[in-house]
Structures are given as structure tokens and as C-alpha cells.
Amino acid sequence: MSFITGVGLTSFGKHEGSSSLDLMSKAAQLALDDAGLKRADIDGILCGYSTVSPHIMLATVFAEHFGIRPSYAHAVQVGGATGLAMTMLAHHLVEAGVCRNVLVVAGENRLTGQSRDASIRALAQVGHPDYEVPLGPTIPAYYGLVATRYMHEYGVTEQDLAEFAVLMRDHACTHPGAQFHDPITVADVMASKPVAMPLKLLDCCPVSDGGAAFVVSRERTGKAGVRIRGCAQAHTHQHVTAAPALSELGAEISIARAKEATGLAISDVRYAAIYDSFTITLAMLLEDLGLAGRGEAAARVRSGHFGRDGAMPLNTHGGLLSYGHCGVGGAMAHLVETHLQMTGRAANRQVRDASIALLHGDGGVLSSHVSMFLEQVA
């Protein structure tokens, strides 16, 4: 058994003059304060990678910077799935008795600390060095290819994809820390600049500065009773040229494993926090996870199903698409928001019931997947 005892999240957007370590430290201290712990209480540190500060020992660099001397330190790299993968590892470390309190932290000043070209070069590493990178594709290009195929097979339209961007922006408008607060419409998405067709600018997450952190503990440290019920991973490929059929991607595998490990069903879930680097990512994952039928997720968005007051509230902070994306910390914001919802601290974003939450992270081009269930305990 393990509990998420504290969470910390900075605002996302521009943080002029703040380094990655500064942003990580700010989020980490917020998480410790939330858990009611001191730095000396932390005996484990898990750190997400940074493209801005690609140190080969980033976990211990941060530990030194933050002033802690953990008995366990590890850095993790599985793309956008890294945040939940670290949470899963922390859960296992605590259950095994290796650590009592594990600090999970990530953050980057990607917006102000890295040039556009440097960012593109770093992210292009997901491509195969021989068969893909020489052709010049970017991350949006890979997802554009996936989107085109998905739209062809399941009858999804560009307007359908736009619905997810509109929903995420609507949710971000209620969160003071979000990068974007201007409402958008489907027409706005359709009129935005083409990036990698069929994906347009507003179908893509922004680049952000920010940091996120949380503490996974063996015992509860306060009133917050959020337990990690169970989790699972799946890794089907690394490069899109080696990807399986759309009906055999890893999200279906990881969610099946997570359901088996926990005894839970999708019908038990009351709140969802799903990775949304692009609108197509969110559409596909919702359907792969069983939160909507094939080709039906957009219709559920239009009906209000995934709204704050809907049957399955989704990414109520605005997700990567509108709260922002600062690398590993971007997806970790999904867990922070989930914890706030489960502990009744989401202010004007509070949903009616978040007693059982499903979180899912995606790394690479739908390559690495982590599914996780959190449970509210009295």
C-alpha cells in the first residue's frame, strides 16, 4: 500500500530567469509542505529527465541542489509516460519497504531556456536514426501520420479532433496557473496554422516553463487519503515504423493489466486524467482505454460527458493542450489535479465525485504506456 501524501505544481507558461532546477525545487517544496514533511523525511528521489539540462546524473544533481541526501535516487526516461512510470516505481519502492517517503519531481524551463531548434532536435530523437530522422519528421509529423490513419479507419474528422482542444481550453480558463485563459471554438481550431496535417496549431500542446512534484509515502501524513490502488505498463514499440496496428497499441494492454491488478472496471471510474499531447492523442487514448467507443469520443465531448459537471470529468486543469507542457512535469500536472479533486481542494473546478480516478500516460508516439488507478480512502 502507498499513499500520495502531498502535491506541488507551479504555474505553466513563462518563468523568466528560472532554471529547471529552480522550477523543480519550487514544486518539490510545495509538495513537501502539502504532505507536512521536511526535507530530512525524504529518503527516496525519482527525477524526470530534462532536455534543457540533460545531465547524466540529474536525480543526484537535484538532490544536492535541494539539500537532501536520499538513500535511493533514480532518473527515469520513458517520454510522456515518465511521470506515471516514476509514480509506479515509487509505489513499488514504498510497498517493498525500500523507502518511506519518495519525492517524485520534474520541471523544465523549455519555453525560456531552450531555443526552438534545440527543442526540435531533442524531440526528434524519438525517431529511428536510420529510417525516420533523416527524412526530417518532427513529433507533430509522427502524430499527424497516426491521425490520418485513425481518421480513415474510424471516420473521425478534423472538427471532431477540434472538440478536444476546445474542452481543454474551457477547463484551463478556470485554473489560475494555466498557460492559456482565452476561450476557443472549433472554428478557431480549424482556422489555426497548419503544423502537420491534419493537426493544426491548436491541436498541439504548447511549450512551457513549469515544475511538478509529489510525495509517495508508506503511511498517510495528514487528512489526504489518496491511495495508489494499482498500475501497469505496456511498451509495444519505440519507432512509428515498427508500431503495431491501431487496434493493438499499448494503452489497451496496460489498462487490461491495471484492471486485472486492481479488480476495478472502467464503470468504477469517476474521474479521468489522460495524456493529451495532441488532440488525436486524447481521442485515441480515451477510446483505447474504454472511456468511449471507437470513433465516439468526440460525440461524448459535445454531449458534455467529459466536462467538469459531466459523467466523466476529464483533465479539469486544462491538460497539456491548455494548462501547458514543460516536459515530464507536464503530464505530472494531471496527477496533481487529480489529487486536488480527490481531496476536495480544486476550488471552482471541483467535481461531484472523484473517489476512483484513472490516470494514463503515453510516451513517444503511443509507444510507452502507464495506466494507474487512484482511490480515495477515508
mmCIF file of C-alpha atoms in Angstrom:
data_model
loop_
_atom_site.group_PDB
_atom_site.id
_atom_site.type_symbol
_atom_site.label_atom_id
_atom_site.label_comp_id
_atom_site.label_asym_id
_atom_site.label_seq_id
_atom_site.Cartn_x
_atom_site.Cartn_y
_atom_site.Cartn_z
ATOM 1 C CA MET A 1 0.000 0.000 0.000
ATOM 2 C CA SER A 2 1.173 3.527 -0.735
ATOM 3 C CA PHE A 3 -0.321 6.974 -0.475
ATOM 4 C CA ILE A 4 0.208 10.194 -2.389
ATOM 5 C CA THR A 5 0.618 12.451 0.610
ATOM 6 C CA GLY A 6 1.433 15.791 -0.992
ATOM 7 C CA VAL A 7 1.463 17.525 -4.365
ATOM 8 C CA GLY A 8 3.065 20.660 -5.775
ATOM 9 C CA LEU A 9 2.618 22.463 -9.071
ATOM 10 C CA THR A 10 3.890 25.765 -10.425
ATOM 11 C CA SER A 11 2.032 27.845 -12.925
ATOM 12 C CA PHE A 12 2.926 26.974 -16.522
ATOM 13 C CA GLY A 13 3.999 29.473 -19.160
ATOM 14 C CA LYS A 14 6.951 31.879 -18.956
ATOM 15 C CA HIS A 15 9.201 31.860 -15.893
ATOM 16 C CA GLU A 16 11.924 34.258 -16.949
ATOM 17 C CA GLY A 17 15.180 33.706 -15.082
ATOM 18 C CA SER A 18 14.163 30.366 -13.561
ATOM 19 C CA SER A 19 16.285 27.302 -14.330
ATOM 20 C CA SER A 20 14.974 23.758 -14.497
ATOM 21 C CA LEU A 21 16.380 23.136 -11.006
ATOM 22 C CA ASP A 22 14.642 26.275 -9.720
ATOM 23 C CA LEU A 23 11.278 25.118 -11.066
ATOM 24 C CA MET A 24 11.784 21.597 -9.731
ATOM 25 C CA SER A 25 12.734 22.981 -6.311
ATOM 26 C CA LYS A 26 9.676 25.212 -6.134
ATOM 27 C CA ALA A 27 7.331 22.345 -6.980
ATOM 28 C CA ALA A 28 9.146 19.983 -4.605
ATOM 29 C CA GLN A 29 8.848 22.364 -1.661
ATOM 30 C CA LEU A 30 5.144 22.838 -2.375
ATOM 31 C CA ALA A 31 4.710 19.057 -2.330
ATOM 32 C CA LEU A 32 6.597 18.680 0.961
ATOM 33 C CA ASP A 33 4.594 21.465 2.566
ATOM 34 C CA ASP A 34 1.390 19.830 1.339
ATOM 35 C CA ALA A 35 2.458 16.487 2.837
ATOM 36 C CA GLY A 36 3.539 18.081 6.108
ATOM 37 C CA LEU A 37 7.040 16.684 5.690
ATOM 38 C CA LYS A 38 10.535 18.113 6.000
ATOM 39 C CA ARG A 39 13.367 17.593 3.547
ATOM 40 C CA ALA A 40 15.045 15.235 6.008
ATOM 41 C CA ASP A 41 11.982 12.961 5.820
ATOM 42 C CA ILE A 42 12.643 12.189 2.149
ATOM 43 C CA ASP A 43 14.653 9.002 1.709
ATOM 44 C CA GLY A 44 13.981 8.429 -1.980
ATOM 45 C CA ILE A 45 14.154 10.705 -5.021
ATOM 46 C CA LEU A 46 12.841 9.974 -8.514
ATOM 47 C CA CYS A 47 13.583 12.588 -11.112
ATOM 48 C CA GLY A 48 12.288 13.042 -14.644
ATOM 49 C CA TYR A 49 14.702 13.770 -17.473
ATOM 50 C CA SER A 50 15.271 17.259 -18.849
ATOM 51 C CA THR A 51 16.047 18.197 -22.448
ATOM 52 C CA VAL A 52 17.178 21.639 -21.283
ATOM 53 C CA SER A 53 19.517 20.221 -18.622
ATOM 54 C CA PRO A 54 20.407 16.739 -19.914
ATOM 55 C CA HIS A 55 22.725 15.741 -17.072
ATOM 56 C CA ILE A 56 23.621 12.052 -16.812
ATOM 57 C CA MET A 57 23.011 12.193 -13.035
ATOM 58 C CA LEU A 58 20.099 14.601 -12.817
ATOM 59 C CA ALA A 59 18.495 12.943 -9.774
ATOM 60 C CA THR A 60 21.559 13.456 -7.587
ATOM 61 C CA VAL A 61 22.194 16.886 -9.078
ATOM 62 C CA PHE A 62 18.728 17.861 -7.918
ATOM 63 C CA ALA A 63 19.168 16.187 -4.528
ATOM 64 C CA GLU A 64 22.301 18.233 -3.954
ATOM 65 C CA HIS A 65 20.606 21.433 -5.145
ATOM 66 C CA PHE A 66 17.555 20.804 -2.949
ATOM 67 C CA GLY A 67 19.592 19.846 0.094
ATOM 68 C CA ILE A 68 18.567 16.225 0.613
ATOM 69 C CA ARG A 69 20.624 13.033 0.957
ATOM 70 C CA PRO A 70 18.355 10.175 -0.078
ATOM 71 C CA SER A 71 19.169 6.504 0.334
ATOM 72 C CA TYR A 72 17.661 5.850 -3.097
ATOM 73 C CA ALA A 73 17.938 8.008 -6.229
ATOM 74 C CA HIS A 74 16.974 7.273 -9.795
ATOM 75 C CA ALA A 75 16.257 9.173 -13.011
ATOM 76 C CA VAL A 76 13.618 7.843 -15.418
ATOM 77 C CA GLN A 77 13.126 8.293 -19.161
ATOM 78 C CA VAL A 78 10.043 6.996 -20.961
ATOM 79 C CA GLY A 79 8.852 10.191 -22.632
ATOM 80 C CA GLY A 80 5.437 11.481 -21.669
ATOM 81 C CA ALA A 81 4.774 8.351 -19.615
ATOM 82 C CA THR A 82 7.689 9.189 -17.297
ATOM 83 C CA GLY A 83 5.623 10.900 -14.582
ATOM 84 C CA LEU A 84 3.331 7.929 -14.040
ATOM 85 C CA ALA A 85 6.204 5.475 -14.502
ATOM 86 C CA MET A 86 8.019 7.236 -11.639
ATOM 87 C CA THR A 87 4.847 7.101 -9.571
ATOM 88 C CA MET A 88 4.577 3.373 -10.221
ATOM 89 C CA LEU A 89 8.220 2.871 -9.231
ATOM 90 C CA ALA A 90 7.735 4.933 -6.073
ATOM 91 C CA HIS A 91 4.688 2.822 -5.249
ATOM 92 C CA HIS A 92 6.738 -0.375 -5.566
ATOM 93 C CA LEU A 93 9.658 1.057 -3.568
ATOM 94 C CA VAL A 94 7.348 2.003 -0.715
ATOM 95 C CA GLU A 95 5.469 -1.303 -0.805
ATOM 96 C CA ALA A 96 8.771 -3.214 -0.744
ATOM 97 C CA GLY A 97 9.985 -1.284 2.290
ATOM 98 C CA VAL A 98 12.932 0.271 0.458
ATOM 99 C CA CYS A 99 11.753 3.841 1.191
ATOM 100 C CA ARG A 100 9.251 5.582 3.417
ATOM 101 C CA ASN A 101 8.791 8.846 1.525
ATOM 102 C CA VAL A 102 9.708 9.158 -2.141
ATOM 103 C CA LEU A 103 9.845 12.583 -3.766
ATOM 104 C CA VAL A 104 8.860 12.457 -7.435
ATOM 105 C CA VAL A 105 9.838 15.638 -9.264
ATOM 106 C CA ALA A 106 10.280 17.096 -12.740
ATOM 107 C CA GLY A 107 10.451 20.520 -14.311
ATOM 108 C CA GLU A 108 11.989 22.444 -17.168
ATOM 109 C CA ASN A 109 12.330 25.968 -18.471
ATOM 110 C CA ARG A 110 11.654 24.741 -22.002
ATOM 111 C CA LEU A 111 9.970 27.957 -23.105
ATOM 112 C CA THR A 112 12.584 30.466 -21.960
ATOM 113 C CA GLY A 113 15.658 28.245 -21.629
ATOM 114 C CA GLN A 114 15.730 26.352 -24.912
ATOM 115 C CA SER A 115 15.655 27.568 -28.496
ATOM 116 C CA ARG A 116 13.081 26.287 -30.934
ATOM 117 C CA ASP A 117 15.707 24.478 -32.993
ATOM 118 C CA ALA A 118 17.246 22.848 -29.917
ATOM 119 C CA SER A 119 13.828 21.673 -28.792
ATOM 120 C CA ILE A 120 13.072 20.191 -32.207
ATOM 121 C CA ARG A 121 16.412 18.382 -32.273
ATOM 122 C CA ALA A 122 15.874 16.951 -28.798
ATOM 123 C CA LEU A 123 12.376 15.706 -29.518
ATOM 124 C CA ALA A 124 13.365 14.289 -32.908
ATOM 125 C CA GLN A 125 15.271 11.587 -31.016
ATOM 126 C CA VAL A 126 12.081 9.538 -30.784
ATOM 127 C CA GLY A 127 12.526 8.800 -34.495
ATOM 128 C CA HIS A 128 14.530 5.878 -35.835
ATOM 129 C CA PRO A 129 18.068 7.174 -36.554
ATOM 130 C CA ASP A 130 18.285 5.371 -39.902
ATOM 131 C CA TYR A 131 14.734 5.124 -41.224
ATOM 132 C CA GLU A 132 12.956 8.194 -39.841
ATOM 133 C CA VAL A 133 15.208 11.001 -38.571
ATOM 134 C CA PRO A 134 16.997 11.503 -41.952
ATOM 135 C CA LEU A 135 13.611 12.280 -43.525
ATOM 136 C CA GLY A 136 13.140 15.221 -41.154
ATOM 137 C CA PRO A 137 9.887 14.484 -39.308
ATOM 138 C CA THR A 138 9.060 16.151 -36.003
ATOM 139 C CA ILE A 139 6.876 14.830 -33.184
ATOM 140 C CA PRO A 140 3.775 16.532 -34.679
ATOM 141 C CA ALA A 141 4.549 14.901 -38.033
ATOM 142 C CA TYR A 142 4.531 11.425 -36.495
ATOM 143 C CA TYR A 143 1.230 12.112 -34.759
ATOM 144 C CA GLY A 144 -0.123 13.615 -37.971
ATOM 145 C CA LEU A 145 0.531 10.293 -39.695
ATOM 146 C CA VAL A 146 -1.205 8.417 -36.902
ATOM 147 C CA ALA A 147 -4.129 10.850 -37.009
ATOM 148 C CA THR A 148 -4.581 10.427 -40.739
ATOM 149 C CA ARG A 149 -4.750 6.663 -40.407
ATOM 150 C CA TYR A 150 -7.058 6.804 -37.396
ATOM 151 C CA MET A 151 -9.431 9.198 -39.117
ATOM 152 C CA HIS A 152 -9.538 6.919 -42.157
ATOM 153 C CA GLU A 153 -10.278 3.776 -40.144
ATOM 154 C CA TYR A 154 -12.824 5.165 -37.683
ATOM 155 C CA GLY A 155 -14.485 8.063 -39.510
ATOM 156 C CA VAL A 156 -13.103 10.759 -37.201
ATOM 157 C CA THR A 157 -12.988 14.277 -38.685
ATOM 158 C CA GLU A 158 -10.768 17.309 -38.082
ATOM 159 C CA GLN A 159 -13.760 19.009 -36.473
ATOM 160 C CA ASP A 160 -14.059 16.045 -34.106
ATOM 161 C CA LEU A 161 -10.440 16.475 -33.031
ATOM 162 C CA ALA A 162 -11.001 20.190 -32.511
ATOM 163 C CA GLU A 163 -13.602 19.410 -29.838
ATOM 164 C CA PHE A 164 -10.865 18.154 -27.504
ATOM 165 C CA ALA A 165 -8.866 21.375 -27.813
ATOM 166 C CA VAL A 166 -11.985 23.406 -27.035
ATOM 167 C CA LEU A 167 -12.764 21.296 -23.964
ATOM 168 C CA MET A 168 -9.235 21.551 -22.579
ATOM 169 C CA ARG A 169 -9.204 25.316 -23.082
ATOM 170 C CA ASP A 170 -12.576 25.599 -21.373
ATOM 171 C CA HIS A 171 -11.156 23.787 -18.360
ATOM 172 C CA ALA A 172 -7.926 25.822 -18.350
ATOM 173 C CA CYS A 173 -9.925 29.041 -18.192
ATOM 174 C CA THR A 174 -10.923 28.112 -14.634
ATOM 175 C CA HIS A 175 -7.362 27.434 -13.399
ATOM 176 C CA PRO A 176 -5.209 30.460 -12.463
ATOM 177 C CA GLY A 177 -1.965 28.578 -13.189
ATOM 178 C CA ALA A 178 -2.804 27.606 -16.762
ATOM 179 C CA GLN A 179 -0.773 28.969 -19.653
ATOM 180 C CA PHE A 180 -3.879 29.912 -21.671
ATOM 181 C CA HIS A 181 -7.089 31.544 -20.485
ATOM 182 C CA ASP A 182 -8.735 32.695 -23.716
ATOM 183 C CA PRO A 183 -11.718 30.562 -24.767
ATOM 184 C CA ILE A 184 -11.575 28.995 -28.229
ATOM 185 C CA THR A 185 -14.106 27.447 -30.579
ATOM 186 C CA VAL A 186 -13.991 24.625 -33.098
ATOM 187 C CA ALA A 187 -13.801 27.302 -35.797
ATOM 188 C CA ASP A 188 -10.728 28.790 -34.090
ATOM 189 C CA VAL A 189 -9.003 25.421 -34.086
ATOM 190 C CA MET A 190 -9.859 24.810 -37.728
ATOM 191 C CA ALA A 191 -8.528 28.261 -38.683
ATOM 192 C CA SER A 192 -5.270 27.929 -36.762
ATOM 193 C CA LYS A 193 -1.950 27.491 -38.558
ATOM 194 C CA PRO A 194 -1.275 24.062 -40.097
ATOM 195 C CA VAL A 195 1.533 22.234 -38.287
ATOM 196 C CA ALA A 196 1.426 18.645 -39.559
ATOM 197 C CA MET A 197 -1.844 17.972 -41.287
ATOM 198 C CA PRO A 198 -4.407 17.137 -40.178
ATOM 199 C CA LEU A 199 -3.025 18.672 -36.976
ATOM 200 C CA LYS A 200 -3.123 22.443 -36.656
ATOM 201 C CA LEU A 201 -1.581 24.732 -34.066
ATOM 202 C CA LEU A 202 -4.457 24.436 -31.601
ATOM 203 C CA ASP A 203 -4.427 20.643 -31.958
ATOM 204 C CA CYS A 204 -0.927 20.689 -30.421
ATOM 205 C CA CYS A 205 0.249 21.311 -26.873
ATOM 206 C CA PRO A 206 2.381 24.419 -26.274
ATOM 207 C CA VAL A 207 5.948 24.615 -24.979
ATOM 208 C CA SER A 208 6.078 25.777 -21.366
ATOM 209 C CA ASP A 209 8.202 26.515 -18.332
ATOM 210 C CA GLY A 210 6.992 24.775 -15.190
ATOM 211 C CA GLY A 211 7.506 22.194 -12.491
ATOM 212 C CA ALA A 212 5.508 19.492 -10.734
ATOM 213 C CA ALA A 213 6.161 17.188 -7.794
ATOM 214 C CA PHE A 214 4.507 14.848 -5.356
ATOM 215 C CA VAL A 215 5.372 12.606 -2.447
ATOM 216 C CA VAL A 216 4.567 8.901 -2.355
ATOM 217 C CA SER A 217 4.605 7.572 1.201
ATOM 218 C CA ARG A 218 4.183 4.299 3.065
ATOM 219 C CA GLU A 219 1.823 5.937 5.532
ATOM 220 C CA ARG A 220 -0.636 8.795 5.439
ATOM 221 C CA THR A 221 0.811 12.037 6.755
ATOM 222 C CA GLY A 222 -2.364 14.049 7.096
ATOM 223 C CA LYS A 223 -6.016 14.108 6.164
ATOM 224 C CA ALA A 224 -5.314 13.481 2.483
ATOM 225 C CA GLY A 225 -6.250 9.855 1.873
ATOM 226 C CA VAL A 226 -5.300 9.122 -1.731
ATOM 227 C CA ARG A 227 -4.070 5.578 -2.240
ATOM 228 C CA ILE A 228 -2.442 4.081 -5.293
ATOM 229 C CA ARG A 229 -4.767 1.164 -5.916
ATOM 230 C CA GLY A 230 -2.692 -0.357 -8.714
ATOM 231 C CA CYS A 231 -0.931 0.267 -12.005
ATOM 232 C CA ALA A 232 0.540 -1.403 -15.072
ATOM 233 C CA GLN A 233 2.706 -0.665 -18.091
ATOM 234 C CA ALA A 234 2.961 -1.720 -21.741
ATOM 235 C CA HIS A 235 5.688 -0.993 -24.291
ATOM 236 C CA THR A 236 4.841 -2.159 -27.807
ATOM 237 C CA HIS A 237 7.446 -0.309 -29.899
ATOM 238 C CA GLN A 238 9.713 2.715 -29.966
ATOM 239 C CA HIS A 239 9.587 3.886 -33.582
ATOM 240 C CA VAL A 240 6.432 4.560 -35.550
ATOM 241 C CA THR A 241 7.731 2.461 -38.440
ATOM 242 C CA ALA A 242 7.643 -0.532 -36.076
ATOM 243 C CA ALA A 243 4.278 0.257 -34.485
ATOM 244 C CA PRO A 244 1.588 -2.425 -34.380
ATOM 245 C CA ALA A 245 -1.894 -1.954 -35.807
ATOM 246 C CA LEU A 246 -4.009 0.809 -34.290
ATOM 247 C CA SER A 247 -6.154 -1.827 -32.599
ATOM 248 C CA GLU A 248 -3.112 -3.356 -30.866
ATOM 249 C CA LEU A 249 -1.454 -0.326 -29.248
ATOM 250 C CA GLY A 250 -0.158 -0.372 -25.694
ATOM 251 C CA ALA A 251 -2.934 1.556 -23.954
ATOM 252 C CA GLU A 252 -5.298 -1.385 -24.363
ATOM 253 C CA ILE A 253 -2.668 -3.701 -22.923
ATOM 254 C CA SER A 254 -1.742 -1.548 -19.929
ATOM 255 C CA ILE A 255 -5.344 -0.819 -18.955
ATOM 256 C CA ALA A 256 -6.208 -4.510 -19.115
ATOM 257 C CA ARG A 257 -3.263 -5.287 -16.837
ATOM 258 C CA ALA A 258 -4.191 -2.477 -14.439
ATOM 259 C CA LYS A 259 -7.790 -3.642 -14.230
ATOM 260 C CA GLU A 260 -6.646 -7.181 -13.514
ATOM 261 C CA ALA A 261 -4.236 -5.973 -10.816
ATOM 262 C CA THR A 262 -6.867 -3.871 -9.047
ATOM 263 C CA GLY A 263 -10.122 -5.696 -9.685
ATOM 264 C CA LEU A 264 -11.583 -2.425 -10.942
ATOM 265 C CA ALA A 265 -13.592 -1.801 -14.095
ATOM 266 C CA ILE A 266 -13.971 1.324 -16.186
ATOM 267 C CA SER A 267 -17.507 1.616 -14.823
ATOM 268 C CA ASP A 268 -15.966 2.208 -11.375
ATOM 269 C CA VAL A 269 -14.035 5.298 -12.529
ATOM 270 C CA ARG A 270 -15.382 8.719 -11.549
ATOM 271 C CA TYR A 271 -12.575 10.994 -12.774
ATOM 272 C CA ALA A 272 -10.115 10.667 -15.679
ATOM 273 C CA ALA A 273 -6.676 12.207 -16.211
ATOM 274 C CA ILE A 274 -5.476 11.234 -19.667
ATOM 275 C CA TYR A 275 -2.363 12.300 -21.585
ATOM 276 C CA ASP A 276 -3.185 14.856 -24.275
ATOM 277 C CA SER A 277 -0.085 15.996 -26.148
ATOM 278 C CA PHE A 278 -2.238 16.366 -29.271
ATOM 279 C CA THR A 279 -5.967 16.192 -29.825
ATOM 280 C CA ILE A 280 -5.502 12.883 -31.641
ATOM 281 C CA THR A 281 -3.602 11.509 -28.630
ATOM 282 C CA LEU A 282 -6.501 12.261 -26.322
ATOM 283 C CA ALA A 283 -9.130 10.955 -28.739
ATOM 284 C CA MET A 284 -7.307 7.678 -29.280
ATOM 285 C CA LEU A 285 -6.439 7.083 -25.649
ATOM 286 C CA LEU A 286 -9.984 7.714 -24.435
ATOM 287 C CA GLU A 287 -11.179 5.080 -26.875
ATOM 288 C CA ASP A 288 -8.317 2.635 -26.260
ATOM 289 C CA LEU A 289 -8.955 2.826 -22.508
ATOM 290 C CA GLY A 290 -12.656 2.107 -22.891
ATOM 291 C CA LEU A 291 -13.891 5.557 -21.890
ATOM 292 C CA ALA A 292 -15.594 5.845 -25.284
ATOM 293 C CA GLY A 293 -16.285 3.565 -28.233
ATOM 294 C CA ARG A 294 -14.183 3.670 -31.388
ATOM 295 C CA GLY A 295 -14.743 6.976 -33.150
ATOM 296 C CA GLU A 296 -17.191 8.113 -30.466
ATOM 297 C CA ALA A 297 -15.075 10.178 -28.060
ATOM 298 C CA ALA A 298 -15.754 13.496 -29.816
ATOM 299 C CA ALA A 299 -19.503 12.942 -29.633
ATOM 300 C CA ARG A 300 -19.120 12.409 -25.901
ATOM 301 C CA VAL A 301 -17.222 15.702 -25.635
ATOM 302 C CA ARG A 302 -20.021 17.509 -27.472
ATOM 303 C CA SER A 303 -22.617 15.961 -25.159
ATOM 304 C CA GLY A 304 -20.792 17.262 -22.057
ATOM 305 C CA HIS A 305 -19.788 13.784 -20.884
ATOM 306 C CA PHE A 306 -16.160 14.820 -20.192
ATOM 307 C CA GLY A 307 -16.961 18.265 -18.818
ATOM 308 C CA ARG A 308 -16.474 19.304 -15.210
ATOM 309 C CA ASP A 309 -20.148 18.609 -14.496
ATOM 310 C CA GLY A 310 -20.346 15.587 -16.784
ATOM 311 C CA ALA A 311 -20.433 11.874 -16.045
ATOM 312 C CA MET A 312 -16.652 11.518 -16.512
ATOM 313 C CA PRO A 313 -14.793 14.774 -15.747
ATOM 314 C CA LEU A 314 -11.530 14.864 -17.687
ATOM 315 C CA ASN A 315 -8.348 16.890 -17.153
ATOM 316 C CA THR A 316 -10.141 19.662 -15.283
ATOM 317 C CA HIS A 317 -6.961 21.774 -15.098
ATOM 318 C CA GLY A 318 -6.776 22.071 -18.903
ATOM 319 C CA GLY A 319 -4.353 19.274 -19.695
ATOM 320 C CA LEU A 320 -1.218 19.556 -21.775
ATOM 321 C CA LEU A 321 -3.195 21.256 -24.515
ATOM 322 C CA SER A 322 -4.028 24.328 -22.430
ATOM 323 C CA TYR A 323 -2.508 24.166 -18.940
ATOM 324 C CA GLY A 324 0.788 23.624 -20.743
ATOM 325 C CA HIS A 325 3.594 21.161 -21.362
ATOM 326 C CA CYS A 326 7.008 21.536 -19.708
ATOM 327 C CA GLY A 327 8.277 18.049 -20.493
ATOM 328 C CA VAL A 328 7.897 15.375 -17.818
ATOM 329 C CA GLY A 329 6.260 17.836 -15.420
ATOM 330 C CA GLY A 330 3.506 18.483 -17.952
ATOM 331 C CA ALA A 331 1.879 15.100 -17.510
ATOM 332 C CA MET A 332 2.571 15.170 -13.769
ATOM 333 C CA ALA A 333 0.202 18.129 -13.559
ATOM 334 C CA HIS A 334 -2.574 15.650 -14.397
ATOM 335 C CA LEU A 335 -1.829 13.744 -11.194
ATOM 336 C CA VAL A 336 -1.591 16.928 -9.126
ATOM 337 C CA GLU A 337 -5.029 17.989 -10.368
ATOM 338 C CA THR A 338 -6.403 14.515 -9.664
ATOM 339 C CA HIS A 339 -5.113 14.680 -6.083
ATOM 340 C CA LEU A 340 -6.723 18.084 -5.581
ATOM 341 C CA GLN A 341 -10.016 16.739 -6.916
ATOM 342 C CA MET A 342 -9.845 13.650 -4.717
ATOM 343 C CA THR A 343 -9.155 15.724 -1.608
ATOM 344 C CA GLY A 344 -11.822 18.345 -2.318
ATOM 345 C CA ARG A 345 -9.347 21.171 -2.929
ATOM 346 C CA ALA A 346 -9.971 22.002 -6.581
ATOM 347 C CA ALA A 347 -11.860 25.243 -5.798
ATOM 348 C CA ASN A 348 -14.141 26.308 -8.659
ATOM 349 C CA ARG A 349 -13.052 23.239 -10.647
ATOM 350 C CA GLN A 350 -14.278 20.757 -8.041
ATOM 351 C CA VAL A 351 -16.227 17.821 -9.446
ATOM 352 C CA ARG A 352 -19.031 15.976 -7.685
ATOM 353 C CA ASP A 353 -17.188 12.689 -7.199
ATOM 354 C CA ALA A 354 -13.535 11.747 -7.750
ATOM 355 C CA SER A 355 -13.438 8.729 -5.450
ATOM 356 C CA ILE A 356 -11.876 6.456 -8.091
ATOM 357 C CA ALA A 357 -9.595 8.023 -10.700
ATOM 358 C CA LEU A 358 -7.971 6.604 -13.805
ATOM 359 C CA LEU A 359 -4.715 8.152 -14.992
ATOM 360 C CA HIS A 360 -2.893 7.263 -18.186
ATOM 361 C CA GLY A 361 0.442 8.421 -19.590
ATOM 362 C CA ASP A 362 1.778 7.984 -23.108
ATOM 363 C CA GLY A 363 5.440 8.212 -24.131
ATOM 364 C CA GLY A 364 6.945 8.570 -27.586
ATOM 365 C CA VAL A 365 4.497 8.041 -30.439
ATOM 366 C CA LEU A 366 1.970 5.978 -28.481
ATOM 367 C CA SER A 367 4.954 3.792 -27.600
ATOM 368 C CA SER A 368 5.116 3.518 -23.806
ATOM 369 C CA HIS A 369 2.018 3.405 -21.644
ATOM 370 C CA VAL A 370 1.275 3.524 -17.932
ATOM 371 C CA SER A 371 -2.253 3.084 -16.566
ATOM 372 C CA MET A 372 -2.959 3.811 -12.900
ATOM 373 C CA PHE A 373 -5.930 3.767 -10.565
ATOM 374 C CA LEU A 374 -6.072 6.044 -7.533
ATOM 375 C CA GLU A 375 -8.566 5.545 -4.724
ATOM 376 C CA GLN A 376 -9.954 7.965 -2.170
ATOM 377 C CA VAL A 377 -9.843 6.456 1.324
ATOM 378 C CA ALA A 378 -11.487 7.668 4.495
#
